[in-house]
Short mmCIF file of C-alpha atoms in Angstrom, two decimals:
data_model
loop_
_atom_site.label_atom_id
_atom_site.label_comp_id
_atom_site.label_asym_id
_atom_site.label_seq_id
_atom_site.Cartn_x
_atom_site.Cartn_y
_atom_site.Cartn_z
CA MET C 1 189.08 -92.55 -87.73
CA HIS C 2 190.23 -89.42 -85.87
CA ILE C 3 187.15 -87.35 -84.99
CA VAL C 4 187.09 -84.13 -82.95
CA VAL C 5 183.86 -82.79 -81.47
CA LEU C 6 183.65 -79.17 -80.35
CA GLY C 7 180.62 -79.52 -78.13
CA GLN C 8 179.20 -81.11 -75.00
CA GLU C 9 180.02 -84.79 -74.70
CA ALA C 10 176.80 -85.27 -72.71
CA ARG C 11 174.76 -83.99 -75.66
CA TYR C 12 176.48 -86.29 -78.11
CA GLN C 13 175.97 -89.24 -75.79
CA ALA C 14 172.29 -88.36 -75.33
CA TYR C 15 171.64 -88.35 -79.08
CA ARG C 16 174.09 -91.08 -80.05
CA PRO C 17 172.60 -93.21 -82.85
CA ALA C 18 172.85 -97.00 -82.82
CA MET C 19 175.52 -97.57 -85.48
CA PRO C 20 178.26 -100.22 -85.62
CA PHE C 21 180.56 -97.58 -87.13
CA LEU C 22 180.19 -95.35 -84.08
CA ASP C 23 181.03 -98.25 -81.75
CA GLN C 24 184.45 -98.37 -83.40
CA GLN C 25 185.19 -94.67 -82.82
CA THR C 26 186.67 -92.80 -79.87
CA PRO C 27 186.05 -89.13 -80.64
CA ALA C 28 187.94 -86.40 -78.82
CA PHE C 29 185.56 -83.98 -77.09
CA LEU C 30 186.59 -80.38 -76.51
CA ASP C 31 184.77 -77.29 -75.33
CA LYS C 32 183.43 -75.25 -78.25
CA ASP C 33 185.40 -72.25 -76.97
CA SER C 34 188.75 -74.11 -77.10
CA THR C 35 191.58 -72.24 -78.78
CA GLU C 36 192.90 -73.38 -82.12
CA ALA C 37 196.14 -74.41 -80.42
CA GLU C 38 194.21 -76.54 -77.90
CA ILE C 39 192.22 -78.21 -80.67
CA ALA C 40 195.32 -79.01 -82.69
CA ALA C 41 197.19 -80.30 -79.64
CA ALA C 42 194.30 -82.56 -78.62
CA SER C 43 194.03 -84.29 -82.00
CA PRO C 44 196.65 -83.28 -84.59
CA GLU C 45 195.55 -86.24 -86.76
CA ALA C 46 191.91 -85.09 -86.92
CA GLU C 47 190.11 -86.09 -90.10
CA VAL C 48 186.59 -85.02 -89.07
CA LEU C 49 185.52 -81.95 -87.09
CA PHE C 50 181.99 -81.66 -85.68
CA VAL C 51 181.09 -78.12 -84.60
CA ASP C 52 178.18 -76.21 -83.17
CA ALA C 53 176.51 -74.06 -85.83
CA ILE C 54 177.81 -70.84 -84.21
CA THR C 55 181.40 -72.00 -83.72
CA PRO C 56 183.93 -70.32 -86.06
CA VAL C 57 186.23 -72.55 -88.10
CA THR C 58 189.01 -70.54 -89.71
CA ALA C 59 191.65 -71.18 -92.35
CA SER C 60 194.32 -71.12 -89.67
CA LEU C 61 192.60 -73.93 -87.75
CA MET C 62 192.41 -75.97 -90.95
CA ASP C 63 196.16 -75.45 -91.43
CA ARG C 64 196.76 -76.78 -87.93
CA LEU C 65 194.83 -79.95 -88.85
CA PRO C 66 196.51 -81.04 -92.11
CA LYS C 67 194.61 -84.35 -92.33
CA LEU C 68 191.19 -82.76 -91.98
CA ARG C 69 188.70 -83.99 -94.61
CA LEU C 70 185.28 -83.06 -93.21
CA ILE C 71 183.87 -80.16 -91.19
CA HIS C 72 180.27 -80.80 -90.16
CA SER C 73 177.90 -78.26 -88.65
CA GLU C 74 175.73 -79.71 -85.91
CA GLY C 75 172.91 -77.57 -87.21
CA VAL C 76 171.71 -76.09 -90.47
CA ALA C 77 173.78 -72.89 -90.44
CA TYR C 78 177.40 -72.88 -91.57
CA ASP C 79 178.17 -69.17 -91.95
CA ARG C 80 180.89 -69.29 -89.27
CA ILE C 81 182.95 -71.79 -91.31
CA ASP C 82 185.38 -70.43 -93.91
CA LEU C 83 183.94 -72.20 -96.94
CA ASP C 84 186.50 -70.89 -99.43
CA ALA C 85 189.41 -71.99 -97.26
CA ALA C 86 187.89 -75.46 -96.86
CA ARG C 87 187.28 -75.80 -100.59
CA GLN C 88 190.86 -74.77 -101.37
CA ARG C 89 192.08 -77.49 -99.00
CA ASN C 90 189.67 -80.15 -100.36
CA ILE C 91 187.81 -80.33 -97.08
CA TYR C 92 184.09 -81.07 -97.28
CA VAL C 93 181.81 -78.75 -95.30
CA CYS C 94 178.39 -80.27 -94.57
CA ASN C 95 175.29 -79.24 -92.69
CA ASN C 96 172.13 -80.95 -91.43
CA LYS C 97 169.80 -79.55 -94.05
CA GLY C 98 166.16 -79.81 -93.06
CA CYS C 99 166.75 -81.63 -89.78
CA ASN C 100 165.08 -78.97 -87.65
CA ALA C 101 162.69 -77.40 -90.16
CA GLY C 102 159.50 -78.35 -88.33
CA ALA C 103 160.91 -77.37 -84.95
CA VAL C 104 161.97 -73.90 -86.13
CA ALA C 105 158.64 -73.40 -87.90
CA GLU C 106 156.85 -74.10 -84.60
CA GLN C 107 159.04 -71.52 -82.87
CA ALA C 108 158.23 -68.91 -85.52
CA ILE C 109 154.49 -69.43 -85.06
CA LEU C 110 154.89 -69.35 -81.26
CA LEU C 111 156.53 -65.92 -81.51
CA MET C 112 153.81 -64.67 -83.87
CA LEU C 113 151.08 -65.72 -81.46
CA MET C 114 152.91 -64.34 -78.41
CA LEU C 115 153.03 -60.92 -80.05
CA LEU C 116 149.50 -60.91 -81.42
CA ARG C 117 148.07 -62.11 -78.09
CA HIS C 118 150.29 -59.86 -75.92
CA ALA C 119 151.51 -62.91 -74.04
CA LEU C 120 154.37 -61.33 -72.10
CA PRO C 121 152.54 -58.25 -70.73
CA GLY C 122 149.46 -60.43 -70.19
CA ASP C 123 151.37 -62.88 -68.02
CA ARG C 124 152.79 -60.02 -65.99
CA ALA C 125 149.38 -58.35 -65.62
CA VAL C 126 147.86 -61.50 -64.13
CA ARG C 127 150.77 -61.99 -61.73
CA GLU C 128 150.50 -58.35 -60.60
CA GLY C 129 146.74 -58.44 -60.01
CA ARG C 130 145.90 -56.37 -63.11
CA GLN C 131 144.04 -59.03 -65.07
CA MET C 132 140.79 -57.11 -65.59
CA GLU C 133 142.61 -53.89 -66.37
CA MET C 134 144.43 -55.52 -69.27
CA LYS C 135 141.43 -57.53 -70.43
CA GLU C 136 139.22 -54.47 -70.60
CA ARG C 137 141.93 -52.51 -72.40
CA TYR C 138 142.14 -55.05 -75.21
CA MET C 139 138.38 -55.46 -75.41
CA VAL C 140 138.47 -51.85 -76.63
CA GLU C 141 141.75 -51.81 -78.55
CA GLY C 142 141.16 -55.21 -80.12
CA ILE C 143 143.34 -58.27 -80.67
CA THR C 144 144.30 -59.37 -84.17
CA GLU C 145 143.87 -63.04 -84.97
CA LEU C 146 146.60 -64.79 -86.90
CA SER C 147 143.95 -65.75 -89.45
CA ALA C 148 143.50 -62.07 -90.30
CA CYS C 149 147.20 -61.54 -91.09
CA LYS C 150 149.14 -61.48 -94.29
CA ALA C 151 152.31 -63.42 -93.48
CA GLY C 152 155.43 -62.92 -95.58
CA LEU C 153 158.21 -65.51 -95.54
CA VAL C 154 161.65 -64.22 -96.51
CA GLY C 155 163.36 -67.36 -97.76
CA PHE C 156 161.54 -70.48 -98.87
CA GLY C 157 163.81 -73.40 -98.13
CA ASP C 158 163.02 -76.27 -95.76
CA ILE C 159 162.09 -74.02 -92.84
CA GLY C 160 160.14 -71.52 -94.92
CA ARG C 161 158.11 -74.34 -96.45
CA ALA C 162 157.51 -75.94 -93.05
CA THR C 163 156.31 -72.58 -91.72
CA ALA C 164 153.93 -72.18 -94.66
CA GLU C 165 152.51 -75.65 -94.00
CA ARG C 166 151.85 -74.81 -90.37
CA LEU C 167 150.41 -71.37 -91.07
CA ALA C 168 147.98 -72.61 -93.72
CA PRO C 169 145.43 -74.07 -91.22
CA PHE C 170 145.23 -70.68 -89.50
CA GLY C 171 143.87 -69.21 -92.74
CA CYS C 172 146.59 -66.60 -93.29
CA GLU C 173 147.30 -65.08 -96.66
CA LEU C 174 150.80 -66.39 -97.39
CA TYR C 175 153.49 -64.63 -99.39
CA TYR C 176 157.13 -65.43 -99.91
CA TYR C 177 160.33 -64.03 -101.36
CA THR C 178 163.44 -65.83 -102.56
CA ARG C 179 166.18 -64.80 -104.91
CA HIS C 180 164.88 -67.34 -107.41
CA ARG C 181 161.11 -67.68 -107.64
CA ARG C 182 159.73 -71.18 -107.11
CA ALA C 183 157.87 -73.14 -109.79
CA PRO C 184 154.09 -72.58 -110.05
CA GLU C 185 153.35 -76.11 -108.84
CA GLU C 186 155.37 -75.52 -105.66
CA GLU C 187 153.56 -72.24 -105.04
CA ARG C 188 150.22 -74.02 -105.41
CA LYS C 189 151.31 -76.87 -103.14
CA TYR C 190 152.13 -74.50 -100.27
CA GLY C 191 149.45 -71.92 -101.00
CA VAL C 192 151.94 -69.07 -101.32
CA THR C 193 152.21 -66.06 -103.60
CA TYR C 194 155.53 -64.60 -104.68
CA LEU C 195 156.31 -60.93 -104.01
CA PRO C 196 159.54 -58.99 -104.53
CA LEU C 197 161.19 -58.29 -101.18
CA GLU C 198 160.29 -54.60 -101.02
CA GLU C 199 156.63 -55.33 -101.82
CA LEU C 200 156.48 -58.14 -99.28
CA ALA C 201 157.84 -55.86 -96.54
CA ALA C 202 155.22 -53.23 -97.36
CA ALA C 203 152.22 -55.56 -97.76
CA CYS C 204 152.53 -58.03 -94.89
CA ASP C 205 151.35 -57.86 -91.29
CA ILE C 206 154.02 -60.38 -90.26
CA VAL C 207 157.45 -60.62 -91.89
CA SER C 208 159.24 -63.84 -90.93
CA LEU C 209 162.90 -64.43 -91.79
CA HIS C 210 163.93 -67.89 -93.02
CA CYS C 211 167.04 -67.28 -95.13
CA ALA C 212 170.72 -68.03 -94.73
CA VAL C 213 173.33 -65.41 -93.86
CA ASN C 214 175.65 -64.43 -96.68
CA ASP C 215 177.12 -61.25 -98.13
CA GLU C 216 173.79 -60.49 -99.81
CA THR C 217 171.54 -61.02 -96.77
CA ARG C 218 173.68 -59.80 -93.86
CA ASN C 219 171.87 -56.80 -92.24
CA MET C 220 169.14 -57.04 -94.89
CA VAL C 221 166.63 -55.80 -92.30
CA ASP C 222 168.01 -52.27 -92.18
CA GLU C 223 166.56 -48.77 -92.00
CA ASP C 224 165.19 -48.97 -95.55
CA PHE C 225 163.58 -52.38 -95.02
CA LEU C 226 161.98 -51.34 -91.74
CA ALA C 227 160.73 -48.09 -93.28
CA ARG C 228 158.76 -50.15 -95.80
CA MET C 229 156.98 -52.18 -93.12
CA LYS C 230 153.58 -51.18 -91.80
CA PRO C 231 153.55 -49.51 -88.36
CA THR C 232 151.18 -52.34 -87.34
CA ALA C 233 153.48 -55.11 -88.61
CA TYR C 234 155.66 -57.56 -86.70
CA LEU C 235 159.12 -58.87 -87.53
CA ILE C 236 159.93 -62.51 -86.69
CA ASN C 237 163.47 -63.88 -86.83
CA THR C 238 164.15 -67.56 -86.21
CA ALA C 239 166.99 -67.67 -88.76
CA ARG C 240 170.14 -65.73 -87.82
CA GLY C 241 170.66 -62.52 -85.91
CA ASP C 242 173.10 -61.31 -88.56
CA LEU C 243 170.17 -60.74 -90.92
CA VAL C 244 169.10 -57.76 -88.80
CA ASP C 245 170.71 -54.38 -88.16
CA ASN C 246 170.29 -54.28 -84.37
CA GLU C 247 170.45 -50.52 -84.01
CA ALA C 248 168.00 -49.93 -86.86
CA LEU C 249 165.49 -52.37 -85.37
CA ALA C 250 165.86 -50.86 -81.88
CA ARG C 251 165.12 -47.40 -83.31
CA ALA C 252 162.13 -48.63 -85.31
CA LEU C 253 160.65 -50.28 -82.21
CA THR C 254 161.33 -47.33 -79.92
CA GLU C 255 159.86 -44.85 -82.39
CA GLY C 256 156.79 -47.05 -83.01
CA ARG C 257 157.53 -47.50 -86.70
CA ILE C 258 156.73 -51.23 -86.41
CA ALA C 259 154.44 -52.90 -83.90
CA GLY C 260 156.88 -55.41 -82.45
CA ALA C 261 159.39 -58.19 -82.97
CA GLY C 262 159.77 -61.84 -82.03
CA LEU C 263 163.42 -62.86 -82.06
CA ASP C 264 164.80 -66.33 -81.42
CA THR C 265 168.23 -65.20 -82.64
CA LEU C 266 170.32 -62.12 -82.01
CA ALA C 267 173.79 -61.17 -83.22
CA PRO C 268 176.30 -61.58 -81.79
CA GLU C 269 175.77 -64.92 -80.10
CA PRO C 270 176.25 -65.43 -77.18
CA VAL C 271 174.21 -62.28 -76.61
CA PRO C 272 176.19 -59.79 -74.47
CA ALA C 273 174.76 -57.74 -71.64
CA GLY C 274 173.66 -54.35 -72.89
CA HIS C 275 172.67 -55.58 -76.35
CA PRO C 276 170.55 -52.83 -77.99
CA LEU C 277 167.54 -55.14 -78.30
CA THR C 278 167.64 -56.22 -74.65
CA VAL C 279 167.81 -52.74 -73.10
CA LEU C 280 164.81 -51.15 -74.78
CA PRO C 281 162.57 -48.83 -72.74
CA PRO C 282 160.07 -50.75 -70.56
CA GLU C 283 157.06 -49.80 -72.69
CA VAL C 284 158.86 -51.07 -75.79
CA GLN C 285 159.92 -54.33 -74.17
CA ASP C 286 156.24 -55.31 -73.99
CA ARG C 287 156.25 -55.44 -77.79
CA VAL C 288 159.33 -57.64 -78.10
CA ALA C 289 159.45 -61.38 -77.45
CA LEU C 290 162.97 -62.80 -77.09
CA ALA C 291 163.98 -66.46 -76.97
CA PRO C 292 167.47 -67.95 -76.38
CA HIS C 293 167.76 -69.60 -79.82
CA LEU C 294 165.66 -72.61 -78.86
CA GLY C 295 163.84 -73.01 -82.17
CA GLY C 296 165.81 -75.87 -83.65
CA ILE C 297 167.01 -77.76 -80.58
CA THR C 298 164.19 -80.16 -79.96
CA GLU C 299 164.98 -83.76 -79.07
CA ALA C 300 163.72 -85.05 -82.41
CA ALA C 301 165.77 -82.50 -84.34
CA PHE C 302 168.94 -83.43 -82.48
CA ARG C 303 168.37 -87.14 -83.10
CA ARG C 304 167.99 -86.53 -86.84
CA ALA C 305 171.03 -84.24 -86.93
CA HIS C 306 173.38 -86.53 -85.03
CA ALA C 307 172.37 -89.59 -87.04
CA HIS C 308 173.13 -87.65 -90.22
CA MET C 309 176.51 -86.42 -88.97
CA TRP C 310 177.70 -89.89 -88.04
CA ARG C 311 176.44 -91.32 -91.33
CA ASN C 312 178.46 -88.70 -93.17
CA ALA C 313 181.58 -89.60 -91.18
CA GLU C 314 180.93 -93.25 -92.05
CA ARG C 315 180.60 -92.36 -95.73
CA LEU C 316 183.91 -90.52 -95.62
CA ALA C 317 185.64 -93.47 -93.96
CA ALA C 318 184.31 -95.72 -96.72
CA GLY C 319 185.73 -93.46 -99.41
CA GLU C 320 182.32 -92.10 -100.37
CA ARG C 321 181.18 -88.51 -100.78
CA PRO C 322 179.15 -87.19 -97.85
CA ASP C 323 175.80 -85.55 -98.53
CA CYS C 324 174.62 -82.00 -97.83
CA VAL C 325 177.96 -80.56 -98.95
CA VAL C 326 177.69 -76.76 -98.87
CA ASN C 327 181.10 -75.59 -100.13
CA GLY C 328 181.00 -76.81 -103.71
CA LEU C 329 183.31 -79.81 -103.49
#
């Protein structure tokens, strides 16, 4: 089977599952930034394309690979793949649904705690010999425990549910929003209460994003959304940077209209120098925790994802339908 991987060969070797099918394959590895011409020249007979979740796959690339039958995201996201073009060409598009849910949920809670506990300015204060100064300041100003927060989850798929499970022991009040409300038994299972999006933004001390990017959700966190949030509230984003209007969030932070933000993802990615959320005034930077999109890339998550990708390639080779198809085929 002709398989092309747009990603590090070392990573694929590190997480290579033990499968007889894989022993029979010799995939072609290319840099994820390869041009479409380079990809087509390297493997014009490609039937399967494995791509990083942020790598674009266009209709023109599909036309250059006329035998292509499967495009597989290495992660959960697939918004950079032209789903309509793939469907029109009878090419399956699949993702690794749920493979990193627990890992991303951990990252979301890490960012919440970093903000509530002033982890970044606290680290700097100790290193600079200002430990007591900062300690005494917060003995007066107070520190909010996570248990005292109302946490609102925007999106309630695998990652949203995993976040709810991990927040429950802290004792938070948990709310959620999705386009389609979940069944009462699911709400009881996870201890969550449904709120319309506008009400959730206004009511919660922490708003955590866990939804996919599409035409409906792109830039959903805009001026209006941020205006509804409490000035003491925090925004957490471990989903996709495209959910957030960068300029609107930078203004809200600078003007003190929200308390802070914990962001594992920024748009665009890779994040360029001079990004509006990386060049905030020094006093504002203390209220923003940034991470380089590490939430879902734990060792365990990669092992689950790569095993699933290769199983789907094996299914395709056997004439079977792969699972986790996201483009309606």
